[in-house]
XYZ file of C-alpha atoms in Angstrom:
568
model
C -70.756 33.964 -45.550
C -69.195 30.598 -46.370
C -67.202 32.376 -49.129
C -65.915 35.463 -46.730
C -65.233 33.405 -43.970
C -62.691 31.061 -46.386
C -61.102 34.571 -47.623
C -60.200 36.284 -44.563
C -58.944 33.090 -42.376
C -56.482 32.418 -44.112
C -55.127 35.578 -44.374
C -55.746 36.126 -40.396
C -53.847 33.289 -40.039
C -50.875 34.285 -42.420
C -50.675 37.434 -40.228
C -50.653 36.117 -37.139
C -47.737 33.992 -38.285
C -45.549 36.853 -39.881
C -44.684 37.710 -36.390
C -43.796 35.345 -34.889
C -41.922 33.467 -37.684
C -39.164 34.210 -36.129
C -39.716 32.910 -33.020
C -40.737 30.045 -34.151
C -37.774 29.549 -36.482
C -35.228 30.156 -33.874
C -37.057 27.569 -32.174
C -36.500 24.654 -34.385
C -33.110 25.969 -35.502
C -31.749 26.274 -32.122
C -32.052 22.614 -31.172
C -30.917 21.917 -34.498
C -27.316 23.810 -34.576
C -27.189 22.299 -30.768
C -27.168 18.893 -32.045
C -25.008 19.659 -35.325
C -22.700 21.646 -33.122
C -22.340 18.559 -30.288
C -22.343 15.968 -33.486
C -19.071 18.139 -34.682
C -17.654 18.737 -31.338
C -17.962 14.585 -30.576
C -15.919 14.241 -34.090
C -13.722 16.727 -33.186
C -13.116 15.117 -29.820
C -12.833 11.891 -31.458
C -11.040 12.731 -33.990
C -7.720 14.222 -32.070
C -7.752 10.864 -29.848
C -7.423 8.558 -32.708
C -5.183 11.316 -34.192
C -3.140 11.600 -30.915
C -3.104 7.456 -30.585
C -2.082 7.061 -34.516
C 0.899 9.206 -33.138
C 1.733 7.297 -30.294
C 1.494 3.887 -32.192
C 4.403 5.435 -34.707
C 6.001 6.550 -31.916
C 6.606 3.280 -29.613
C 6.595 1.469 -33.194
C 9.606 3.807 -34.142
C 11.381 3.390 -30.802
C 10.974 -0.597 -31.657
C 13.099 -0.729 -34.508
C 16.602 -2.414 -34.059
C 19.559 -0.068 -32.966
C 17.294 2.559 -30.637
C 17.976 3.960 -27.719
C 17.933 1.489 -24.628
C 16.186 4.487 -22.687
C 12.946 4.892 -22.484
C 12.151 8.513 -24.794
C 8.586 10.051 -25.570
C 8.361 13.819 -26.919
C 9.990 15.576 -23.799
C 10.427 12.646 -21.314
C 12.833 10.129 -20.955
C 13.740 7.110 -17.946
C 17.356 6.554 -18.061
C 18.057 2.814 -17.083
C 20.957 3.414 -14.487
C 22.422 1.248 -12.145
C 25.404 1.994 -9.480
C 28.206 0.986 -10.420
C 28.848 -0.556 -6.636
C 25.626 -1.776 -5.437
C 27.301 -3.019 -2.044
C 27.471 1.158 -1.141
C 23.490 1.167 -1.679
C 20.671 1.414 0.561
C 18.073 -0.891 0.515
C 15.208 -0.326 -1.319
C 16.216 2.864 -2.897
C 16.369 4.765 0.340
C 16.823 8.085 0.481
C 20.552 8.330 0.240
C 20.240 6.605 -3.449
C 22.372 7.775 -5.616
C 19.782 8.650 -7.920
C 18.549 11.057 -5.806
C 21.417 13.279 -5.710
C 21.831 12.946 -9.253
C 18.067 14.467 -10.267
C 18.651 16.736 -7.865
C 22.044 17.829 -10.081
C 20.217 17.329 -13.127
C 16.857 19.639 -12.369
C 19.916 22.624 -12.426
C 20.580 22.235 -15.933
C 18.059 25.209 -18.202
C 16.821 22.653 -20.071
C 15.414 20.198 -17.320
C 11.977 20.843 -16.691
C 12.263 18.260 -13.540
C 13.715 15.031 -13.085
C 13.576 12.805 -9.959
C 14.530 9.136 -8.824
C 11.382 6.862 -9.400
C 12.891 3.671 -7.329
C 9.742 2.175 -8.380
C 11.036 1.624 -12.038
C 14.540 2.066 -11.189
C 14.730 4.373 -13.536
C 16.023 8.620 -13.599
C 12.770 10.226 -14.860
C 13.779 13.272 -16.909
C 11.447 15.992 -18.436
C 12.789 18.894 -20.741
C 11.788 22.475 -20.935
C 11.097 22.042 -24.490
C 8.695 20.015 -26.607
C 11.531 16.978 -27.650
C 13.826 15.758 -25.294
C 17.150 16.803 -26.984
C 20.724 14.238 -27.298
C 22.433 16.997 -25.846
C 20.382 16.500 -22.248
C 20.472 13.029 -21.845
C 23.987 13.365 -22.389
C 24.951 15.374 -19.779
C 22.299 12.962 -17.350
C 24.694 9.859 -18.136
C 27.589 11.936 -17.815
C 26.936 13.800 -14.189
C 25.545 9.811 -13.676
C 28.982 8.604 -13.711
C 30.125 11.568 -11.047
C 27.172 9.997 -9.083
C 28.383 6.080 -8.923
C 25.904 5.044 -11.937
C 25.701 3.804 -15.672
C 23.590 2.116 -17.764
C 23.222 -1.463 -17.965
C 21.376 -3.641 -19.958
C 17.885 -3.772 -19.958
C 17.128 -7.073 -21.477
C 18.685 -8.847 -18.028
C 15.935 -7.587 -15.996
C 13.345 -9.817 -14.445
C 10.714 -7.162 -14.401
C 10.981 -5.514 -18.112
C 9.656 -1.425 -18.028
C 6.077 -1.032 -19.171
C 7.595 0.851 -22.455
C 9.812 -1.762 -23.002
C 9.533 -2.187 -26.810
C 11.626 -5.527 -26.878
C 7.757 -7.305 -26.551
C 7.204 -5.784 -29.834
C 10.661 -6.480 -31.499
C 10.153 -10.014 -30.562
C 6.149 -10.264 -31.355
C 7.255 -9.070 -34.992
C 9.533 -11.183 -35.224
C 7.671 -14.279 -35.198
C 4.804 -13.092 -37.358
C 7.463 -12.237 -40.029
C 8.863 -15.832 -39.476
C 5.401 -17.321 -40.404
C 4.966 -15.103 -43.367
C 8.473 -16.011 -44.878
C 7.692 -19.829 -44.189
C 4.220 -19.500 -45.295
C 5.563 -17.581 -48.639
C 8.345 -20.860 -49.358
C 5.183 -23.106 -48.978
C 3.556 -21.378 -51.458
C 5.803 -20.863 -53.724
C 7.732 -24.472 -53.732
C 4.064 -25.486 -54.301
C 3.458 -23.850 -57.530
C 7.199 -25.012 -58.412
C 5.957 -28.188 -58.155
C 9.386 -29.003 -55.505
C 9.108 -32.291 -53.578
C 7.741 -32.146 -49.848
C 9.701 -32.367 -46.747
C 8.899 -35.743 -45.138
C 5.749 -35.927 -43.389
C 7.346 -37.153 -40.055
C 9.767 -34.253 -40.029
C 6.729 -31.868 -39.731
C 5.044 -34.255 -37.126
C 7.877 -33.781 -34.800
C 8.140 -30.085 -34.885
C 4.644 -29.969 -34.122
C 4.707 -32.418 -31.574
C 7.178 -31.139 -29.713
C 5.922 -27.103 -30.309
C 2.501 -28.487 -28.653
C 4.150 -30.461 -25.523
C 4.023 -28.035 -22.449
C 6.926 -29.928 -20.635
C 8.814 -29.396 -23.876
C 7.842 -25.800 -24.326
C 8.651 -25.535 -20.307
C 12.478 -26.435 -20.812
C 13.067 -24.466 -23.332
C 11.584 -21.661 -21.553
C 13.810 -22.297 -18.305
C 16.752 -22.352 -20.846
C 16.366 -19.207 -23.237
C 13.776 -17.162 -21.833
C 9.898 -16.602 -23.085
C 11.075 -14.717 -26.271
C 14.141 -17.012 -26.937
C 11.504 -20.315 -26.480
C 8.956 -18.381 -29.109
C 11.854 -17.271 -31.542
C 13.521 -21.240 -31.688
C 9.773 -22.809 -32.085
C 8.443 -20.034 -35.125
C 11.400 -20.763 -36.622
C 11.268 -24.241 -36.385
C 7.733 -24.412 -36.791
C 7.819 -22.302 -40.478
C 11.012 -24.412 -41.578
C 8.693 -27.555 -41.356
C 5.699 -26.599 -43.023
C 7.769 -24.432 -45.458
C 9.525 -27.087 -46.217
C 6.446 -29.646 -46.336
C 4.416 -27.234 -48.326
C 1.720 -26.798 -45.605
C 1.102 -23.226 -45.366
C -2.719 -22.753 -43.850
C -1.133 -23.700 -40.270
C 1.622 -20.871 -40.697
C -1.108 -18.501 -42.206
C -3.438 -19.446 -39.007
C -0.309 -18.750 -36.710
C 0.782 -15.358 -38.387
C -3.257 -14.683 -37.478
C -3.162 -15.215 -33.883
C 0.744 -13.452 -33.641
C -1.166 -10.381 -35.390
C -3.103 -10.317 -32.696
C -0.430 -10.720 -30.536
C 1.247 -7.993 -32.217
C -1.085 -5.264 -31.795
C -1.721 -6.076 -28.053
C 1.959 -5.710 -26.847
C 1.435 -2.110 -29.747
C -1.780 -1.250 -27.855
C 0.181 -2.192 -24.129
C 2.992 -0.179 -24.777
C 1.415 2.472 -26.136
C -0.684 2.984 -23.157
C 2.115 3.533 -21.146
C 3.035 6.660 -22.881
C -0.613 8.112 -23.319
C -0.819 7.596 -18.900
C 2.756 8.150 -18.619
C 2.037 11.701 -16.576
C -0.586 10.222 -14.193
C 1.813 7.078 -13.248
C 5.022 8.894 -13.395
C 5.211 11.817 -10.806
C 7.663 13.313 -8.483
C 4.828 12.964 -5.937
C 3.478 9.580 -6.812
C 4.059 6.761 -4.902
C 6.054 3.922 -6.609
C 6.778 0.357 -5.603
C 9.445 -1.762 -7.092
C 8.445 -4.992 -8.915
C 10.786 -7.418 -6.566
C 9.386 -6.070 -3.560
C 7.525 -9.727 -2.929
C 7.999 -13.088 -5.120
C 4.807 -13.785 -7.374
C 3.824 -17.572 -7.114
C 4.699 -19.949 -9.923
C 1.911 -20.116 -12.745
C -0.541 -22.453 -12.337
C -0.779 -24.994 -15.578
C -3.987 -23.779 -17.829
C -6.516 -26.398 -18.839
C -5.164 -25.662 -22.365
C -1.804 -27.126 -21.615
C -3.321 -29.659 -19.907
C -5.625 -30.961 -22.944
C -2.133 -30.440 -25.271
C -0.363 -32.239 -22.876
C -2.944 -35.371 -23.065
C -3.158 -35.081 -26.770
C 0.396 -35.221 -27.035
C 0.524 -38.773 -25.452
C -2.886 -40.077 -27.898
C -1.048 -38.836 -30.579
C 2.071 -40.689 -29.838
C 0.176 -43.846 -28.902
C -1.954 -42.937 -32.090
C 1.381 -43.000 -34.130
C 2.663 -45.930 -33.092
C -0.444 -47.638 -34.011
C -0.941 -46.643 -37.302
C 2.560 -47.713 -37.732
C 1.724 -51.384 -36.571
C -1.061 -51.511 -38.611
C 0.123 -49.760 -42.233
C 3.930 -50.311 -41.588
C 4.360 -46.663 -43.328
C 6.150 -43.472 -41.353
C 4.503 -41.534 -43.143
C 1.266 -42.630 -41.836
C 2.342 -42.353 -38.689
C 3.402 -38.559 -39.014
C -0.085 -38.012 -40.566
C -1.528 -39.414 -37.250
C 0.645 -37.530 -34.914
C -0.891 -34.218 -37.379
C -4.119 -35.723 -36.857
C -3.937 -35.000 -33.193
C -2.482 -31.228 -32.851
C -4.455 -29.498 -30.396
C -3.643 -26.008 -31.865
C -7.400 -25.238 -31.337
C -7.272 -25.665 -27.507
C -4.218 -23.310 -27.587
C -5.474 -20.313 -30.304
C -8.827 -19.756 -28.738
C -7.363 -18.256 -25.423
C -5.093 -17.183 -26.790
C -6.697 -14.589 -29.153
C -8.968 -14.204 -26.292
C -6.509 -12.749 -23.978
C -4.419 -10.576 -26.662
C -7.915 -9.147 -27.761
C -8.911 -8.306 -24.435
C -5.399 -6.761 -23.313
C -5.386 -4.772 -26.899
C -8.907 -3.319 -25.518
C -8.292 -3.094 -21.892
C -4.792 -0.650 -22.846
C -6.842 1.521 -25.288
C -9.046 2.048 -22.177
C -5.960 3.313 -20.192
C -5.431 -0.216 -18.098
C -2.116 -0.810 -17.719
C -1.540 -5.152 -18.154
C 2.179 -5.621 -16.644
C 2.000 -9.611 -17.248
C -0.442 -10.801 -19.826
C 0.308 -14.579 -18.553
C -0.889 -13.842 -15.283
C -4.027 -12.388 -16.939
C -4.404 -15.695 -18.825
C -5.129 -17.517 -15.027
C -8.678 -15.403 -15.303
C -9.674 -18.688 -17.002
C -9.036 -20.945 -13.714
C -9.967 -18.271 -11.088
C -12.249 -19.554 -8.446
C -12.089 -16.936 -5.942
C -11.717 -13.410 -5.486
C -10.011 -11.287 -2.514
C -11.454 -8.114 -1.946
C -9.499 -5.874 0.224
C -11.301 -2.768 2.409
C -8.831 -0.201 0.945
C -10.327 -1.193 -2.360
C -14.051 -1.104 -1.496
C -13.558 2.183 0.317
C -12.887 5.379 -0.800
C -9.891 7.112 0.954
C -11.424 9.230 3.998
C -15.180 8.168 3.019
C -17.542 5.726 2.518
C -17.982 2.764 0.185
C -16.856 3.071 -3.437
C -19.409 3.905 -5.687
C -18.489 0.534 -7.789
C -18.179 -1.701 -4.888
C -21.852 -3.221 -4.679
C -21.557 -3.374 -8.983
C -18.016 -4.887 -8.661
C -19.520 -7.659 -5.714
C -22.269 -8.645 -7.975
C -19.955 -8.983 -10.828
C -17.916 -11.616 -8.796
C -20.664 -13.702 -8.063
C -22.254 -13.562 -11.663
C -18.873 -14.974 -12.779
C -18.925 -17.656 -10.361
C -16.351 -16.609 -8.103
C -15.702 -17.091 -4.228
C -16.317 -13.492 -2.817
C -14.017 -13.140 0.539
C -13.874 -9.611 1.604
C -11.637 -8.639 5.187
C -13.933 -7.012 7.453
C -14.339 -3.052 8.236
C -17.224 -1.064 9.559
C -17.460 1.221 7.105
C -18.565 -1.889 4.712
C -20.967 -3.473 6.719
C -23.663 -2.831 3.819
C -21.974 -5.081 1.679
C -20.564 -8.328 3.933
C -23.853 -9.841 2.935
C -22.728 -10.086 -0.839
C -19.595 -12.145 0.431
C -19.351 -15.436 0.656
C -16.910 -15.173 3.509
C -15.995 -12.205 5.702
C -12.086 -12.161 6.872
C -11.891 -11.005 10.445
C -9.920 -7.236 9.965
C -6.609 -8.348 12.146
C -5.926 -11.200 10.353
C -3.161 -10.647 8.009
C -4.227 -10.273 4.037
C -1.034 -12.549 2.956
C -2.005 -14.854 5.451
C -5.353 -15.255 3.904
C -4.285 -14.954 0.419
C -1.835 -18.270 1.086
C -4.114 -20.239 3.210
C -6.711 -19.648 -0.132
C -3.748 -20.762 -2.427
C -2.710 -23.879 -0.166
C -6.378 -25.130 -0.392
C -5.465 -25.337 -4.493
C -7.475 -22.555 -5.120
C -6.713 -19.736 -8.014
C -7.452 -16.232 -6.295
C -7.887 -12.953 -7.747
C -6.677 -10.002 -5.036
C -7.543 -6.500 -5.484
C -6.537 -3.859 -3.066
C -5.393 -0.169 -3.205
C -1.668 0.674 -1.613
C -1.762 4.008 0.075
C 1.567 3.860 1.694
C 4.722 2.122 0.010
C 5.303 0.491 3.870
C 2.237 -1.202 3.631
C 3.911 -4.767 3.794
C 1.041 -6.780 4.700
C -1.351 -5.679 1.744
C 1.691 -5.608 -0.648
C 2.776 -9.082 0.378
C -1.080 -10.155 0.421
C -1.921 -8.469 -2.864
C 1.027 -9.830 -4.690
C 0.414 -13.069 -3.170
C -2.444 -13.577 -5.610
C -2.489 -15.624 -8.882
C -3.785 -12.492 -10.780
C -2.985 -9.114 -8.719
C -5.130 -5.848 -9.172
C -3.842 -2.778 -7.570
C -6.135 -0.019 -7.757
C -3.852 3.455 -8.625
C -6.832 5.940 -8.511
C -6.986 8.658 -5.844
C -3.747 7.643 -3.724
C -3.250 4.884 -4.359
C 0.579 3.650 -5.302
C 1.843 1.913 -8.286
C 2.426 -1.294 -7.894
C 4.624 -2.151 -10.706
C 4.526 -5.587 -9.142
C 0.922 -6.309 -10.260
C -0.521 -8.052 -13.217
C -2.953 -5.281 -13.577
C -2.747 -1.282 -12.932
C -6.324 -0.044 -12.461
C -6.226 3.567 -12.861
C -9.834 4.023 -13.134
C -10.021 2.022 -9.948
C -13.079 -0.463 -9.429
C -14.671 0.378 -12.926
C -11.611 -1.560 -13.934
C -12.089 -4.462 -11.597
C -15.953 -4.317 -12.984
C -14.281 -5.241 -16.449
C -11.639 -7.791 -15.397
C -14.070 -9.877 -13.492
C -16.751 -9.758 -16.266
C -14.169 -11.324 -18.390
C -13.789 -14.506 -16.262
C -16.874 -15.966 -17.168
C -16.091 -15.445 -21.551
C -12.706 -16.299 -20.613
C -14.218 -20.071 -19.190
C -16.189 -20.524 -22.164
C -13.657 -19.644 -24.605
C -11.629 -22.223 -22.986
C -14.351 -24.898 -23.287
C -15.249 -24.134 -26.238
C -11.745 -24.410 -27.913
C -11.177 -27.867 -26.576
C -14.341 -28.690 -28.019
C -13.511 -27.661 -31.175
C -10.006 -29.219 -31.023
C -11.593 -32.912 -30.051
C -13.592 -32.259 -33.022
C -11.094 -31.393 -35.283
C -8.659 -34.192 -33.972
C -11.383 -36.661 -34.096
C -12.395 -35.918 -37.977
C -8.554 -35.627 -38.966
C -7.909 -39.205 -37.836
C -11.012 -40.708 -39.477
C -9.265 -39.270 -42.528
C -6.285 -40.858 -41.878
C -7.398 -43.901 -40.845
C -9.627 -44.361 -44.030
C -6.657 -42.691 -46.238
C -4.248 -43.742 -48.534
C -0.861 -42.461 -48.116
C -0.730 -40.533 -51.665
C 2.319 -42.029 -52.363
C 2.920 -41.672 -56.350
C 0.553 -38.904 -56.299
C 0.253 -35.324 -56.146
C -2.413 -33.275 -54.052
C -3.680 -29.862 -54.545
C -2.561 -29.082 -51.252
C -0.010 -31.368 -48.921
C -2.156 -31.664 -45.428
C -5.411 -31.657 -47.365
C -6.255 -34.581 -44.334
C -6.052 -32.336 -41.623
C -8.190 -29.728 -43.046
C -10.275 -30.517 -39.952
C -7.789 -29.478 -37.299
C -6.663 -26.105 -39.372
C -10.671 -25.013 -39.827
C -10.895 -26.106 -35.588
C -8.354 -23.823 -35.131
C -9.515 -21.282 -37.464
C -13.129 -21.063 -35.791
C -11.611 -21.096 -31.772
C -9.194 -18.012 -33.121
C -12.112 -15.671 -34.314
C -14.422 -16.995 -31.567
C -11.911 -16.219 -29.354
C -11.190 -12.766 -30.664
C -15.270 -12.052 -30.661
C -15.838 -13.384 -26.519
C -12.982 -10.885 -26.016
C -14.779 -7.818 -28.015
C -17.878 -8.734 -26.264
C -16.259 -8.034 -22.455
């Protein structure tokens, strides 16, 4: 029976399954095309974003080339920078008799005009057309039914408070990296030519003096951040051009890359948001509504500072002892503290590169720097809460956060948070007033972080408060205004905050661990020195081959810098 029994299973089996093969194979295709189809639709998805960001990058990288437009223009939208032409006949604040206002009231007539309004946040006549590109022919007739309205452009490079599309950042950032190439390029080139070097203590002084902070600090007073970065690149690549040094100018054009693509990635963020910020209906507040305090010194410029003077005081030794200049320049080399200065840096233009492509808007990418030196963090209730409910979903996440970075947690008291007062370190009585707080924090020589949502543009006392903070966080989810004011626009409201304070802590050891690296570096360089000949009557492969040290210091705090940053 053995035999029968083997026969007719099988084929039992075999029809049992005829039937419901089908069944069965729409059962493991099903889950199968789901998956293929979600892989493909995720592509899909992802592949229109970078598509759609490729174009805005060309875009705002277009609109940067010299002899543009001084308006702001993006596909079908455009702010006109106008300004009346008597200021004495103007409200205040951009009240409601503004000239501006009549005039985009004029201007929404034209066919054309899909809207256009006054946003006296940005001072600037928001115009959208009917039509996919913003034609010449309708910005035209804006400027000229602005001049029947008392306005007319001005220039833009005199404001304080540049626009976030401002694409003079990225003029001026490629600038500088095209500076360092050039220089870098003579280096190498009078190198192979076998030219004679540039005197050793003509390159010590540039770099001296492109190091000092009280240096860098008058120059800035006198020509302006850009001006102060355009007169040292170019100074800086004449001198190791010139001297036939090119790894710093190659390490430089490295960390302006970076710096490059950040103010790219800024910008560009301002056009993908550019609907959610800019709104007939959305509130906007004006940057000068309240002075920012002055920047606090970092503990980068501090260390350069104090290397400065050992170099000097190196230098003057070295001269005593060897009675060569040249010597003496190698010692002031010896003691560069470009290490303490790239780290951070490449930390903060990574991280502001990644927090734009996440839709944060970064107005001041100095302020952001202060993360570094914060100590304490401001939490106001209208930031906590959602408007007309409860706590925020992120508020308990966003408490922890500050205390896991080390920060002083000081929230002002409401009832509706009374969950969370236990995660502060100090709990504000509600009447007092946030500025108030804010300054008394301040005065104590503390660096504080304030984050609060502006629901009303006469809010004073949060304004004032909020922009009374080292680094300033407005929240502009839900209803809350735009504070162009702020160092940071959080459109995705706390989630943002969540990010921002997670970054304090890698922004701390980034710091630490660049001056680290530049002691090192500093402190190998000038046992070369020390133990060195001067190489006069001979040739080396490379001029600078002593202060290898330093340049591989600063090498390793630039990518370290760049990876903490990835990490947040």
């Amino acid at each position: 029976m053995a035999p029968g029994l083997l026969k007719t299973r099988p084929s039992a089996t075999a029809g049992g399954l005829v039937p419901e093969g089908p069944r069965l194979l729409a059962r493991g295709v099903a889950p199968a095309m789901g998956a293929a189809a979600g892989a493909v639709a995720s592509t899909a998805r992802a592949g229109v974003r970078g598509a759609d960001t490729v174009v805005r990058v060309a875009r705002v990288a277009r609109n940067a080339l010299p002899g543009g437009s001084p308006h702001w223009r993006s596909g079908a939208r455009a702010h006109l920078a106008l300004r009346p032409s008597e200021p004495e006949r103007v409200p205040e604040k951009g009240g409601a008799e503004h000239p501006g206002h009549h005039l985009a009231a004029a201007l929404a007539e034209h066919p054309d005009v899909a809207f256009a309004y006054w946003d006296g946040g940005l001072a600037r006549l928001v115009v959208a057309a009917t039509e996919d590109a913003l034609t010449d022919e309708v910005v035209e007739k804006a400027i000229a039914l602005a001049a029947r309205h008392g306005l007319a452009e001005f220039d833009t490079s005199v404001e304080e408070f540049e626009h976030p599309g401002d694409p003079s950042g990225i003029r001026a950032a490629a600038a500088v990296l095209a500076i360092d190439g050039v220089g870098a390029g003579a280096a190498l080139i009078a190198s192979l030519l076998r030219l004679p070097p540039s005197p050793r203590m003509v390159t010590a002084v540039v770099t001296l003096l492109r190091e000092n902070p009280r240096f860098r600090g008058l120059l800035r007073a006198r020509l302006g951040r850009s001006g102060m970065d355009m007169l040292l690149a170019a100074a800086n690549a004449a001198a190791h051009g010139a001297g036939q040094s090119p790894t710093s100018l190659l390490l430089d054009g490295a960390l302006r890359a970076c710096q490059l693509a950040e103010t790219l990635a800024r910008t560009a963020a301002f056009d993908t948001v550019h609907d959610e910020v800019c709104a007939p209906d959305r509130i906007s507040v004006a940057a000068d509504h309240t002075p920012r305090p002055p920047l606090r010194t970092s503990p980068a410029q501090e260390y350069a500072a104090h290397a400065s003077a050992g170099s000097v005081l190196g230098a003057a030794a070295t001269l005593l002892v060897k009675h060569d200049g040249s010597e003496a320049a190698e010692a002031v080399l010896a003691g560069s503290p470009k290490a303490a200065r790239y780290g951070p840096a490449a930390f903060h233009a990574v991280l502001g590169g990644a927090l734009a492509r996440t839709g944060v808007l970064v107005r001041d990418m100095e302020r952001l720097r202060e993360l570094e030196m914060a100590d304490t963090v401001v939490l106001h209730p209208s930031a906590l809460r959602t408007p007309g409910a409860g706590a925020d979903p992120w508020a308990e996440t966003v408490l922890d956060a500050a205390r896991r970075a080390g920060l002083r947690v000081v929230v002002v008291d409401d009832p509706a948070l009374s969950d969370f007062t236990t995660l502060a370190d100090h709990v504000v009585p509600g009447d007092r007033p946030l500025s108030e707080v804010v300054n008394a924090l301040r005065d104590g020589k503390g660096t504080v972080i304030t984050v609060a949502r502006l629901l009303s543009a006469d809010d004073s006392d949060v304004l004032s408060g909020l922009l009374g903070g080292d680094v300033a966080l407005a929240l502009a989810d839900q209803d809350g205004a735009v504070v162009w004011g702020a160092d940071v626009v959080a459109l995705h409201g706390l989630a943002d905050v969540w990010r921002l304070l997670t970054a304090v802590r890698a922004a701390r050891v980034t710091g630490h661990r660049s001056q680290t690296l530049a002691r090192s570096g500093a402190a190998l360089s000038g046992l070369l020195v020390a133990v060195g000949e001067s190489g006069r009557g001979r040739r080396t492969l490379l001029p600078g081959v002593r202060h290898a040290p330093v340049d591989a210091a600063a090498a390793v705090a630039l990518l370290s810098g760049a990876r903490a940053a990835l990490g947040v």
